[in-house]
Coordinates of C-alpha atoms and ligand atoms in Angstrom, one line a residue:
Chain I
X1 CA -13.7 4.6 29.2
X2 CA -11.7 4.0 32.3
X3 CA -8.2 5.2 32.0
X4 CA -5.5 2.6 31.7
X5 CA -3.2 1.9 34.6
X6 CA -0.1 0.2 33.4
X7 CA 1.3 -2.6 35.5
X8 CA 4.9 -1.6 36.3
X9 CA 7.8 -3.4 37.7
X10 CA 10.6 -1.6 39.5
X11 CA 13.0 -1.3 36.7
X12 CA 11.0 -0.7 33.5
X13 CA 8.4 1.7 32.5
X14 CA 6.1 0.6 29.8
X15 CA 7.2 2.1 26.5
X16 CA 6.2 2.5 22.9
X17 CA 8.9 1.8 20.4
X18 CA 8.8 3.4 17.0
X19 CA 10.9 2.6 13.9
X20 CA 12.1 5.9 12.4
X21 CA 13.2 6.0 8.8
X22 CA 15.7 8.6 7.6
X23 CA 16.8 9.9 4.2
X24 CA 20.2 11.5 4.2
X25 CA 19.9 12.0 8.0
X26 CA 16.5 13.7 7.7
X27 CA 13.6 11.9 9.3
X28 CA 11.1 11.2 6.5
X29 CA 7.6 12.7 6.7
X30 CA 5.9 9.3 7.1
X31 CA 8.0 8.6 10.2
X32 CA 7.3 12.0 11.7
X33 CA 3.6 11.1 11.4
X34 CA 4.3 7.7 12.9
X35 CA 6.1 9.4 15.8
X36 CA 3.2 11.8 16.4
X37 CA 0.8 8.8 16.5
X38 CA 3.2 6.9 18.8
X39 CA 3.5 9.9 21.1
X40 CA -0.2 10.2 21.6
X41 CA -0.5 6.5 22.3
X42 CA 2.4 6.7 24.7
X43 CA 0.8 9.6 26.5
X44 CA -2.6 7.8 26.8
X45 CA -0.8 5.0 28.7
X46 CA 1.8 7.0 30.6
X47 CA 4.5 5.2 28.6
X48 CA 7.9 6.4 27.4
X49 CA 8.4 7.1 23.7
X50 CA 11.4 5.3 22.3
X51 CA 12.7 5.6 18.7
X52 CA 14.7 3.0 16.8
X53 CA 17.0 4.2 13.9
X54 CA 19.2 2.0 11.8
X55 CA 22.7 3.4 11.8
X56 CA 24.3 6.3 13.7
X57 CA 22.2 9.2 14.9
X58 CA 23.6 12.5 14.0
X59 CA 23.0 15.6 16.2
X60 CA 20.5 17.1 13.8
X61 CA 18.4 14.0 13.7
X62 CA 18.5 13.8 17.5
X63 CA 17.2 17.3 17.8
X64 CA 14.2 16.6 15.5
X65 CA 13.5 13.5 17.5
X66 CA 13.5 15.7 20.6
X67 CA 11.0 18.1 19.1
X68 CA 8.7 15.2 18.5
X69 CA 8.9 14.2 22.2
X70 CA 11.1 11.2 21.9
X71 CA 12.5 10.2 25.3
X72 CA 15.2 7.8 24.1
X73 CA 16.5 6.8 20.7
X74 CA 18.5 3.7 19.9
X75 CA 21.1 3.8 17.1
X76 CA 20.8 0.2 15.9
X77 CA 24.0 -1.0 14.2
X78 CA 25.2 -4.2 12.6
X79 CA 26.8 -5.1 9.3
X80 CA 23.7 -7.2 8.5
X81 CA 21.5 -4.1 8.5
X82 CA 23.0 -2.2 5.7
X83 CA 22.4 -2.5 2.8
X84 CA 18.8 -2.8 3.8
X85 CA 17.8 -6.4 4.6
X86 CA 14.2 -6.7 5.8
X87 CA 14.5 -9.8 7.9
X88 CA 17.6 -8.4 9.7
X89 CA 15.7 -5.2 10.4
X90 CA 12.8 -7.1 11.8
X91 CA 15.1 -9.3 14.0
X92 CA 16.9 -6.3 15.3
X93 CA 13.6 -4.6 16.2
X94 CA 12.3 -7.8 17.9
X95 CA 15.4 -7.9 20.0
X96 CA 15.3 -4.2 20.9
X97 CA 11.6 -4.6 21.9
X98 CA 12.7 -7.1 24.5
X99 CA 15.6 -5.1 25.6
X100 CA 13.7 -1.9 26.3
X101 CA 10.6 -3.7 27.5
X102 CA 8.2 -2.1 25.0
X103 CA 4.7 -3.4 24.7
X104 CA 4.0 -1.6 21.4
X105 CA 6.0 -1.5 18.2
X106 CA 5.1 0.9 15.5
X107 CA 6.4 2.0 12.1
X108 CA 5.3 4.2 9.3
X109 CA 2.9 2.7 6.8
X110 CA 5.5 3.2 4.1
X111 CA 6.6 0.4 1.8
X112 CA 9.5 -0.3 4.1
X113 CA 7.6 0.2 7.3
X114 CA 4.9 -2.3 6.3
X115 CA 7.4 -4.7 5.1
X116 CA 9.6 -4.7 8.2
X117 CA 6.5 -4.9 10.5
X118 CA 5.1 -7.8 8.6
X119 CA 8.4 -9.6 9.1
X120 CA 8.2 -8.9 12.8
X121 CA 4.7 -10.3 12.8
X122 CA 5.9 -13.4 11.1
X123 CA 8.9 -13.9 13.3
X124 CA 6.8 -13.5 16.5
X125 CA 3.6 -15.1 15.2
X126 CA 1.8 -12.0 16.5
X127 CA -0.9 -10.1 14.6
X128 CA 0.2 -6.9 12.8
X129 CA -2.4 -4.2 12.2
X130 CA -1.5 -2.1 9.1
X131 CA -2.4 1.5 8.4
X132 CA -3.8 2.6 11.8
X133 CA -4.7 6.2 12.4
X134 CA -6.0 6.0 15.9
X135 CA -5.1 3.9 19.0
X136 CA -5.7 3.8 22.7
X137 CA -4.4 1.3 25.2
X138 CA -7.2 -0.5 27.1
X139 CA -5.1 -2.9 29.2
X140 CA -1.9 -4.8 29.1
X141 CA -3.2 -7.0 26.3
X142 CA -5.5 -4.8 24.4
X143 CA -5.3 -1.8 22.1
X144 CA -8.4 -0.3 20.6
X145 CA -7.5 1.0 17.1
X146 CA -9.0 2.5 14.0
X147 CA -7.4 1.5 10.7
X148 CA -7.9 2.2 7.0
X149 CA -9.3 -0.4 4.8
X150 CA -9.9 -0.1 1.0
X151 CA -6.9 2.3 0.9
X152 CA -8.7 4.8 3.2
X153 CA -12.3 4.6 1.7
X154 CA -13.4 2.6 4.7
X155 CA -12.5 2.6 8.4
X156 CA -12.4 -0.4 10.7
X157 CA -12.6 -0.1 14.5
X158 CA -11.1 -3.1 16.2
X159 CA -9.4 -4.5 19.3
X160 CA -5.9 -5.7 18.9
X161 CA -5.3 -8.4 21.4
X162 CA -1.7 -9.2 21.9
X163 CA 0.9 -8.7 24.6
X164 CA 3.0 -7.0 21.9
X165 CA 1.0 -4.6 19.8
X166 CA 2.4 -4.4 16.3
X167 CA 1.1 -1.6 14.1
X168 CA 1.9 0.6 11.1
X169 CA 0.6 4.2 10.8
X170 CA -1.5 5.4 7.8
X171 CA 0.2 8.2 6.0
X172 CA -3.1 10.0 5.0
X173 CA -4.8 9.5 8.3
X174 CA -2.3 11.2 10.6
X175 CA -0.6 14.6 10.6
X176 CA 2.9 15.3 11.9
X177 CA 2.8 17.4 15.0
X178 CA 5.7 18.4 17.2
X179 CA 5.4 17.8 20.9
X180 CA 4.1 20.7 23.1
X181 CA 7.4 20.5 25.1
X182 CA 10.5 19.3 23.3
X183 CA 12.5 16.7 25.1
X184 CA 16.2 16.0 25.2
X185 CA 16.4 12.6 23.6
X186 CA 18.8 10.2 25.3
X187 CA 20.8 8.5 22.6
X188 CA 21.9 4.8 23.2
X189 CA 23.6 2.3 21.0
X190 CA 22.1 -1.1 20.3
X191 CA 24.0 -3.9 18.6
X192 CA 21.5 -6.7 17.8
X193 CA 22.7 -10.3 17.6
X194 CA 22.3 -11.1 13.9
X195 CA 23.7 -13.8 11.8
X196 CA 24.3 -14.0 8.1
X197 CA 21.0 -15.7 7.3
X198 CA 19.2 -12.7 8.6
X199 CA 20.9 -10.6 6.0
X200 CA 20.5 -13.2 3.2
X201 CA 17.8 -11.1 1.4
X202 CA 19.2 -7.6 1.0
X203 CA 19.4 -4.8 -1.5
X204 CA 22.2 -5.7 -3.9
X205 CA 22.1 -2.3 -5.6
X206 CA 20.2 1.0 -5.3
X207 CA 19.9 3.2 -8.4
X208 CA 19.5 6.7 -7.1
X209 CA 16.7 9.1 -7.8
X210 CA 16.0 9.7 -11.5
X211 CA 16.2 13.3 -12.7
X212 CA 13.1 15.3 -13.4
X213 CA 10.0 16.0 -11.4
X214 CA 8.6 12.8 -9.8
X215 CA 4.9 12.4 -9.7
X216 CA 4.9 11.7 -5.9
X217 CA 6.7 15.0 -5.2
X218 CA 5.2 17.3 -7.9
X219 CA 3.6 20.5 -6.7
X220 CA 1.2 20.5 -9.5
X221 CA -0.3 17.4 -11.1
X222 CA -2.3 17.6 -14.3
X223 CA -4.5 14.5 -14.3
X224 CA -6.1 12.8 -17.3
X225 CA -8.5 9.8 -17.5
X226 CA -10.5 7.9 -20.0
X227 CA -12.1 11.2 -21.0
X228 CA -8.9 12.3 -22.7
X229 CA -10.0 9.9 -25.4
X230 CA -6.7 8.8 -26.9
X231 CA -3.0 8.5 -26.3
X232 CA -2.5 11.5 -28.6
X233 CA -5.0 13.5 -26.5
X234 CA -2.3 13.7 -23.8
X235 CA -0.1 16.1 -25.7
X236 CA -2.2 19.0 -24.5
X237 CA -1.9 17.7 -20.8
X238 CA 1.8 17.3 -21.2
X239 CA 2.1 20.9 -22.4
X240 CA 0.0 22.3 -19.6
X241 CA 2.0 20.3 -17.0
X242 CA 5.2 21.7 -18.4
X243 CA 3.8 25.3 -18.3
X244 CA 2.9 24.7 -14.6
X245 CA 6.2 23.0 -13.7
X246 CA 4.3 19.9 -12.8
X247 CA 3.8 16.3 -13.8
X248 CA 1.1 14.3 -15.6
X249 CA -0.9 11.8 -13.6
X250 CA -3.4 9.3 -15.1
X251 CA -6.2 6.9 -14.1
X252 CA -6.0 3.1 -14.3
X253 CA -8.3 3.2 -17.3
X254 CA -5.5 5.1 -19.2
X255 CA -2.7 2.7 -18.2
X256 CA -4.8 -0.4 -19.0
X257 CA -5.5 1.0 -22.4
X258 CA -1.7 1.4 -22.9
X259 CA -2.1 5.2 -23.5
X260 CA 0.4 5.9 -20.7
X261 CA 2.9 4.0 -18.6
X262 CA 2.0 2.7 -15.2
X263 CA 4.5 5.0 -13.4
X264 CA 2.1 7.8 -14.1
X265 CA -0.9 6.1 -12.5
X266 CA -2.4 7.8 -9.5
X267 CA -4.3 5.7 -7.0
X268 CA -4.5 2.7 -4.8
X269 CA -2.3 0.5 -7.0
X270 CA -0.4 3.4 -8.4
X271 CA 1.4 6.5 -7.0
X272 CA 0.1 8.5 -4.1
X273 CA 0.4 12.2 -4.8
X274 CA 0.4 15.3 -2.5
X275 CA 0.5 18.3 -4.7
X276 CA -0.7 21.9 -4.0
X277 CA -2.9 21.5 -7.0
X278 CA -4.4 18.5 -8.6
X279 CA -6.1 19.6 -11.9
X280 CA -8.0 16.5 -12.8
X281 CA -9.8 16.0 -16.1
X282 CA -11.7 13.2 -17.7
X283 CA -11.5 11.1 -14.5
X284 CA -14.7 10.0 -12.8
X285 CA -13.4 9.7 -9.3
X286 CA -13.6 6.0 -8.4
X287 CA -12.6 5.3 -4.7
X288 CA -9.4 3.6 -5.9
X289 CA -8.3 6.7 -7.8
X290 CA -9.2 9.0 -4.9
X291 CA -7.2 6.9 -2.6
X292 CA -4.1 8.3 -4.4
X293 CA -4.9 11.9 -4.0
X294 CA -6.2 12.3 -0.5
X295 CA -3.2 14.5 0.4
X296 CA -3.7 16.9 -2.5
X297 CA -4.2 20.4 -1.1
X298 CA -6.6 21.6 -3.8
X299 CA -8.5 19.6 -6.4
X300 CA -9.9 21.3 -9.5
X301 CA -11.9 19.0 -11.7
X302 CA -12.8 19.3 -15.4
X303 CA -15.6 16.9 -16.4
X304 CA -18.4 16.8 -18.9
X305 CA -20.6 15.2 -16.3
X306 CA -21.7 17.5 -13.5
X307 CA -22.8 14.4 -11.5
X308 CA -19.4 12.6 -11.7
X309 CA -18.2 11.6 -8.2
X310 CA -15.0 13.6 -8.7
X311 CA -17.1 16.8 -8.7
X312 CA -18.3 16.2 -5.1
X313 CA -14.7 15.6 -4.0
X314 CA -13.2 18.6 -5.8
X315 CA -12.9 22.2 -4.4
X316 CA -13.5 23.8 -7.8
X317 CA -14.9 22.4 -11.0
X318 CA -15.4 23.3 -14.7
X319 CA -18.1 21.5 -16.5
X320 CA -17.1 20.8 -20.1
X321 CA -14.9 19.1 -22.6
X322 CA -11.3 18.8 -21.5
X323 CA -10.1 18.6 -25.0
X324 CA -11.2 22.2 -25.5
X325 CA -10.6 23.6 -22.0
X326 CA -7.1 22.3 -21.5
X327 CA -5.6 23.7 -24.7
X328 CA -7.4 27.0 -24.1
X329 CA -6.0 27.2 -20.6
X330 CA -2.5 26.4 -21.8
X331 CA -2.9 29.2 -24.4
X332 CA -4.1 31.7 -21.8
X333 CA -1.1 30.8 -19.6
X334 CA 1.3 31.3 -22.5
X335 CA -0.2 34.6 -23.2
X336 CA 0.0 35.7 -19.6
X337 CA 3.6 34.6 -19.4
X338 CA 4.5 36.6 -22.6
X339 CA 3.0 39.7 -21.0
X340 CA 4.7 39.4 -17.7
X341 CA 8.1 38.5 -19.0
Chain U
X1 CA 9.8 -23.9 -13.6
X2 CA 6.7 -24.3 -11.3
X3 CA 5.0 -21.1 -10.3
X4 CA 2.2 -20.7 -7.8
X5 CA 0.2 -17.5 -7.7
X6 CA -2.1 -16.6 -4.8
X7 CA -5.1 -14.4 -5.5
X8 CA -8.1 -13.0 -3.6
X9 CA -11.6 -12.3 -4.7
X10 CA -12.7 -8.8 -3.7
X11 CA -15.7 -6.6 -4.5
X12 CA -15.3 -4.0 -7.2
X13 CA -16.3 -1.0 -5.2
X14 CA -17.3 2.1 -7.2
X15 CA -17.6 5.7 -6.1
X16 CA -18.8 5.0 -2.6
X17 CA -18.7 2.1 -0.2
X18 CA -21.9 1.0 1.6
X19 CA -21.7 -0.8 4.9
X20 CA -24.3 -3.4 6.0
X21 CA -26.7 -2.3 8.8
X22 CA -24.8 -4.5 11.4
X23 CA -21.6 -2.6 10.5
X24 CA -19.7 -5.8 10.0
X25 CA -19.4 -6.1 6.2
X26 CA -19.6 -4.0 3.1
X27 CA -22.8 -4.3 1.2
X28 CA -21.9 -6.1 -2.1
X29 CA -25.4 -6.7 -3.4
X30 CA -24.9 -4.2 -6.3
X31 CA -21.3 -5.0 -6.9
X32 CA -19.2 -7.1 -9.3
X33 CA -16.1 -9.0 -8.1
X34 CA -12.5 -9.0 -9.3
X35 CA -9.0 -9.5 -8.0
X36 CA -6.4 -6.8 -7.3
X37 CA -4.6 -5.3 -10.3
X38 CA -1.4 -6.4 -8.5
X39 CA -2.6 -10.0 -8.6
X40 CA -3.7 -9.8 -12.3
X41 CA -0.2 -8.8 -13.0
X42 CA 1.2 -11.6 -10.8
X43 CA -0.8 -14.2 -12.9
X44 CA 0.4 -12.6 -16.1
X45 CA 4.0 -12.6 -14.9
X46 CA 3.8 -16.3 -14.1
X47 CA 2.4 -17.1 -17.5
X48 CA 5.2 -15.2 -19.2
X49 CA 7.9 -16.9 -17.1
X50 CA 6.5 -20.3 -18.0
X51 CA 6.1 -19.4 -21.7
X52 CA 9.8 -18.7 -21.7
X53 CA 11.2 -21.4 -19.4
X54 CA 8.5 -24.1 -19.6
X55 CA 6.7 -25.5 -16.5
X56 CA 3.4 -25.0 -14.8
X57 CA 1.3 -22.1 -13.5
X58 CA -0.9 -22.9 -10.5
X59 CA -3.3 -20.4 -9.2
X60 CA -4.6 -20.6 -5.6
X61 CA -7.4 -18.7 -3.9
X62 CA -8.8 -18.8 -0.4
X63 CA -12.4 -17.7 -0.5
X64 CA -16.1 -18.6 -0.8
X65 CA -17.4 -20.9 -3.5
X66 CA -17.9 -18.0 -5.9
X67 CA -14.2 -17.4 -5.9
X68 CA -13.9 -20.1 -8.5
X69 CA -14.8 -17.4 -11.0
X70 CA -11.5 -15.6 -10.2
X71 CA -9.6 -18.9 -10.7
X72 CA -11.3 -19.4 -14.1
X73 CA -10.3 -15.8 -15.1
X74 CA -6.7 -16.8 -14.3
X75 CA -7.1 -20.0 -16.3
X76 CA -8.4 -18.0 -19.3
X77 CA -5.0 -16.2 -19.6
X78 CA -2.9 -19.3 -19.1
X79 CA -3.0 -20.8 -15.6
X80 CA -2.8 -24.6 -15.8
X81 CA -3.7 -25.8 -12.3
X82 CA -6.5 -24.2 -10.2
X83 CA -6.6 -24.7 -6.4
X84 CA -9.5 -23.5 -4.2
X85 CA -9.3 -23.3 -0.4
X86 CA -13.1 -23.1 0.0
X87 CA -14.4 -21.1 2.9
X88 CA -17.9 -20.8 4.3
X89 CA -17.7 -17.1 3.7
X90 CA -16.1 -16.2 7.0
X91 CA -13.2 -13.8 6.9
X92 CA -9.8 -15.3 7.4
X93 CA -7.2 -12.9 8.9
X94 CA -3.6 -12.8 7.6
X95 CA -2.4 -15.4 10.1
X96 CA -5.2 -17.8 9.3
X97 CA -4.8 -17.2 5.6
X98 CA -1.1 -17.8 5.6
X99 CA -1.4 -21.0 7.7
X100 CA -4.1 -22.4 5.4
X101 CA -2.0 -21.6 2.3
X102 CA 1.1 -23.2 3.8
X103 CA -0.8 -26.4 4.7
X104 CA -1.9 -26.7 1.1
X105 CA 1.5 -25.8 -0.4
X106 CA 3.0 -28.7 1.7
X107 CA 0.4 -31.1 0.3
X108 CA 0.8 -30.0 -3.3
X109 CA 4.5 -29.9 -3.1
X110 CA 4.6 -33.4 -1.7
X111 CA 2.9 -34.6 -4.9
X112 CA 4.4 -32.4 -7.7
X113 CA 7.6 -30.9 -6.3
X114 CA 8.6 -27.5 -4.9
X115 CA 7.3 -24.3 -6.4
X116 CA 10.3 -22.4 -7.7
X117 CA 8.3 -19.2 -7.2
X118 CA 5.3 -18.3 -5.2
X119 CA 3.8 -15.0 -6.2
X120 CA 1.3 -12.7 -4.3
X121 CA -0.1 -9.3 -4.9
X122 CA 1.7 -6.7 -2.8
X123 CA -1.4 -6.1 -0.7
X124 CA -5.1 -7.0 -0.8
X125 CA -7.3 -4.0 -1.9
X126 CA -9.9 -4.6 0.8
X127 CA -7.9 -5.3 4.0
X128 CA -4.6 -3.9 2.9
X129 CA -2.7 -6.1 5.5
X130 CA 0.6 -6.2 3.6
X131 CA 1.7 -9.5 5.2
X132 CA 0.3 -12.8 3.9
X133 CA 3.1 -13.4 1.4
X134 CA 5.7 -12.6 4.1
X135 CA 4.1 -14.9 6.6
X136 CA 4.0 -17.7 4.1
X137 CA 7.6 -17.2 3.2
X138 CA 8.7 -17.4 6.9
X139 CA 6.7 -20.6 7.4
X140 CA 8.3 -22.2 4.3
X141 CA 11.7 -20.7 5.2
X142 CA 12.1 -19.1 1.8
X143 CA 13.4 -15.6 1.0
X144 CA 10.9 -12.9 0.2
X145 CA 10.8 -9.6 -1.5
X146 CA 7.8 -7.4 -1.6
X147 CA 6.6 -4.7 -4.1
X148 CA 8.4 -6.2 -7.1
X149 CA 8.0 -4.2 -10.3
X150 CA 10.5 -5.9 -12.5
X151 CA 11.5 -9.5 -12.5
X152 CA 14.1 -11.6 -14.3
X153 CA 14.0 -15.3 -13.6
X154 CA 16.6 -17.9 -14.5
X155 CA 16.7 -21.7 -13.7
X156 CA 17.8 -21.3 -10.1
X157 CA 17.8 -17.6 -9.4
X158 CA 15.8 -14.4 -9.7
X159 CA 16.6 -10.7 -9.9
X160 CA 13.8 -8.6 -8.5
X161 CA 13.6 -4.8 -8.7
X162 CA 11.3 -2.4 -6.9
X163 CA 10.9 1.3 -6.5
X164 CA 12.4 3.1 -3.5
X165 CA 12.3 6.8 -3.0
X166 CA 12.4 7.7 -6.7
X167 CA 15.1 5.2 -7.4
X168 CA 15.2 1.5 -7.7
X169 CA 16.3 -1.4 -5.4
X170 CA 17.6 -4.6 -6.8
X171 CA 17.5 -7.9 -5.0
X172 CA 19.2 -11.1 -6.1
X173 CA 17.6 -14.3 -4.8
X174 CA 18.0 -18.0 -5.0
X175 CA 15.0 -20.1 -5.9
X176 CA 12.7 -21.2 -4.4
X177 CA 11.4 -17.8 -3.2
X178 CA 8.3 -15.8 -2.5
X179 CA 7.6 -12.5 -4.2
X180 CA 4.8 -10.0 -3.9
X181 CA 4.3 -7.9 -7.0
X182 CA 2.8 -4.6 -7.9
X183 CA 0.8 -3.4 -10.8
X184 CA 3.0 -2.0 -13.5
X185 CA 5.4 -5.1 -13.6
X186 CA 3.6 -5.9 -16.9
X187 CA 0.5 -5.1 -18.8
X188 CA -1.8 -8.2 -18.5
X189 CA -3.2 -9.6 -21.8
X190 CA -6.8 -9.9 -22.5
X191 CA -8.1 -13.5 -22.4
X192 CA -8.5 -15.1 -25.8
X193 CA -11.6 -16.9 -26.9
X194 CA -10.0 -20.4 -26.8
X195 CA -8.6 -19.4 -23.4
X196 CA -12.0 -18.7 -22.1
X197 CA -13.4 -22.0 -23.4
X198 CA -10.5 -23.8 -21.8
X199 CA -11.1 -22.0 -18.5
X200 CA -14.8 -23.1 -18.4
X201 CA -13.8 -26.7 -18.4
X202 CA -10.7 -26.4 -16.2
X203 CA -10.6 -28.7 -13.1
X204 CA -10.5 -27.1 -9.7
X205 CA -8.8 -28.9 -6.9
X206 CA -10.6 -28.1 -3.6
X207 CA -9.4 -28.0 0.0
X208 CA -11.1 -27.1 3.2
X209 CA -9.1 -24.6 5.1
X210 CA -9.3 -24.3 8.9
X211 CA -10.7 -21.0 10.2
X212 CA -9.3 -19.5 13.3
X213 CA -10.4 -16.4 15.2
X214 CA -8.4 -13.2 14.6
X215 CA -6.5 -11.5 17.3
X216 CA -7.6 -8.2 15.7
X217 CA -11.2 -8.3 16.7
X218 CA -13.4 -6.2 14.4
X219 CA -15.9 -4.0 16.2
X220 CA -17.3 -2.4 13.1
X221 CA -16.8 -0.7 9.8
X222 CA -17.7 2.8 8.9
X223 CA -17.3 5.2 6.0
X224 CA -15.1 8.2 6.7
X225 CA -16.9 11.6 6.9
X226 CA -16.0 13.5 3.9
X227 CA -16.5 17.1 5.1
X228 CA -16.0 18.6 1.7
X229 CA -18.9 20.4 0.2
X230 CA -19.8 20.1 -3.4
X231 CA -17.2 21.9 -5.6
X232 CA -17.6 25.5 -6.5
X233 CA -18.5 25.6 -10.2
X234 CA -16.2 28.0 -12.0
X235 CA -18.2 27.9 -15.2
X236 CA -18.9 25.8 -18.3
X237 CA -16.6 25.1 -21.2
X238 CA -13.9 27.5 -22.5
X239 CA -15.9 30.4 -21.0
X240 CA -14.5 29.2 -17.7
X241 CA -10.9 29.7 -18.7
X242 CA -10.4 33.2 -17.3
X243 CA -11.8 32.1 -14.0
X244 CA -9.5 29.0 -14.0
X245 CA -6.5 31.2 -14.8
X246 CA -7.4 33.6 -12.0
X247 CA -7.6 30.6 -9.6
X248 CA -4.2 29.3 -10.6
X249 CA -2.8 32.8 -10.1
X250 CA -4.4 33.0 -6.7
X251 CA -3.1 29.5 -5.6
X252 CA 0.4 30.7 -6.7
X253 CA 1.2 27.9 -9.2
X254 CA 1.9 30.3 -12.1
X255 CA 5.5 31.4 -12.4
Ligands
LIG401 C1 -8.5 -3.1 -6.7 C2 -8.6 -2.0 -7.7 C3 -7.5 -1.1 -7.7 C4 -7.6 0.0 -8.6 N1 -6.6 0.9 -8.5 C5 -6.7 2.1 -9.3 C6 -5.7 3.1 -9.3 O1 -4.6 3.0 -8.6 N2 -5.9 4.2 -10.0 C7 -7.0 4.4 -10.8 O2 -7.2 5.5 -11.4 N3 -8.0 3.4 -10.8 C8 -7.8 2.3 -10.1 N4 -8.8 1.3 -10.2 C9 -9.8 1.5 -11.3 C10 -11.0 2.4 -10.9 O3 -11.9 1.6 -10.2 C11 -11.6 3.0 -12.1 O4 -12.0 2.0 -13.0 C12 -10.8 4.0 -12.9 O5 -10.2 4.9 -12.0 C13 -11.6 4.7 -13.9 O6 -10.8 5.6 -14.7 P1 -11.4 6.9 -15.3 O7 -11.9 7.8 -14.2 O8 -10.3 7.5 -16.2 O9 -12.5 6.3 -16.3 P2 -14.1 6.4 -16.2 O10 -14.6 6.0 -14.9 O11 -14.6 5.8 -17.4 O12 -14.4 8.0 -16.2 C14 -14.2 8.8 -17.3 C15 -14.7 10.2 -16.9 O13 -14.3 11.1 -18.0 C16 -15.4 12.0 -18.2 N5 -15.3 12.5 -19.6 C17 -15.5 11.8 -20.7 N6 -15.2 12.5 -21.8 C18 -14.8 13.8 -21.3 C19 -14.4 15.0 -21.9 N7 -14.3 15.1 -23.3 N8 -14.0 16.0 -21.2 C20 -14.1 15.9 -19.8 N9 -14.5 14.8 -19.2 C21 -14.9 13.7 -19.9 C22 -16.6 11.2 -17.9 O14 -17.7 12.0 -17.6 C23 -16.2 10.3 -16.7 O15 -16.4 11.0 -15.5 C24 -8.7 0.2 -9.4 C25 -9.7 -0.8 -9.4 C26 -9.7 -1.8 -8.5 C27 -10.8 -2.8 -8.5

């Protein structure tokens, strides 16, 4: 592949612009991954890496941007942008894109990232490629990319043909990597020109995090599927999850049967989990379920069927009836705890 | 209250996806078809709204002739109008899909009035583009909220909630609006026998959508390499519990 020589004018270097989401001043993991992706795309086309953040940029945030190789960061502020208003965010990014002469705009493939980028696509009538994990610039109007389809069970290689490449970055397809050499990020302010209609659809109220261990953040998830056999059968899984300081996750078969609420569903149309341990029992391992646990560090499966697909995706497996094994394991842990305490 | 729900026929892939030899499609010969759980919930939500407030539930799909099956499934749980934008099997990208839907919405609304609500699934399971609903909303100049998991609709307004970082975000919207919903907003009913009978006879209004080439030019599809070997078998039945306990100890998840 011939290396890409960007066309330059005197004043502006080509640049890659990346929307960065923060939570209490900390850059979220999905955005760190998006930045890592953006940096390698920028490097492949000798472009500058520019970050866009809504609101002020505190010192601590600036330094983590620097460690990810961000050359310049814009603090984007306007009364229309907060509380969160998707169209206003998209308008602001679109204006910033012009201001800094970027040819690529990226965001994390988070709910918010996908939403804002889809609005940018709609406002500009440009295509938007969601959940990319690989990209190289070919020429001024073409990016070759790889993106996830079927929630990561399939990969599509394609050419994105647009003078402004709009993409979101797949969470499970990219890791967050600091730059080899940290940069000192230049901080600039950007006040977009927004009117009230841009902020018309906005968050009217945010109810903060609920207490307890959330499935998405749990270090241990005890999974149960159709094989659990009944709603009552989950009592043993609840107990084991409690002993392990974890949460219970279930398959869609279980939520469709009404055995468990949907907020416990793991998978493509449920929650994506990233625990140290996913102890998964009575779940066959359909692609749509596996889509939700790609980031689990270790998968241990319990299944009566040694040929169940989950067995070939797990690190360890026990062949047998979960309704005997789970209670026996819980009893063994209780006994161990009583000896060590 | 007039509600329009947009759904998409997709293959029901199992444990593994097989790609056709030319690398352009997935091999669906052995597969059944369905719509996304998000969209099943969107249809259910529309039916519930209309049961409460009166009105009509229209369901629209853009897809090949066989997609009429998915329209009839929707009719079986209560959709009253079925609309089919019949393709010749070619893939429509999000821009082409949104344009085709907007065209037809204009035509339908000219006859029977504005849809107070247009519902979509949050994302299609196959392409996962996350954008058709948003593009339609912009073309129609209507407000849009995605990822909705709780919805209260009144005559002229709606309150939509969705999850955000472990909490929940509330949006207040005026109708008409466009919403994309997620599974979990409700638990869809099973079709009744009379519902199924009605669905068989339901009339489907057909349109011919205009295809346009995508600016995201597909070079090929491939299945990701899963490097993982088969699992290490710790044992069988309760005899494996000591080995399981030792493993948990080793991983460091025991307190
Ligand atoms: C678009 C789309 C999106 C979807 N999204 C999701 C999603 O988000 N999450 C999800 O989970 N699914 C999703 N699904 C559904 C998915 O395809 C499967 O149908 C579902 O995951 C199956 O659930 P299961 O593994 O519990 O049931 P089954 O496939 O029926 O498997 C049950 C397993 O339990 C084992 N078993 C039975 N008895 C025992 C026992 N006593 N002890 C141990 N093992 C036992 C069996 O050997 C079998 O492997 C989606 C489907 C579609 C089409």
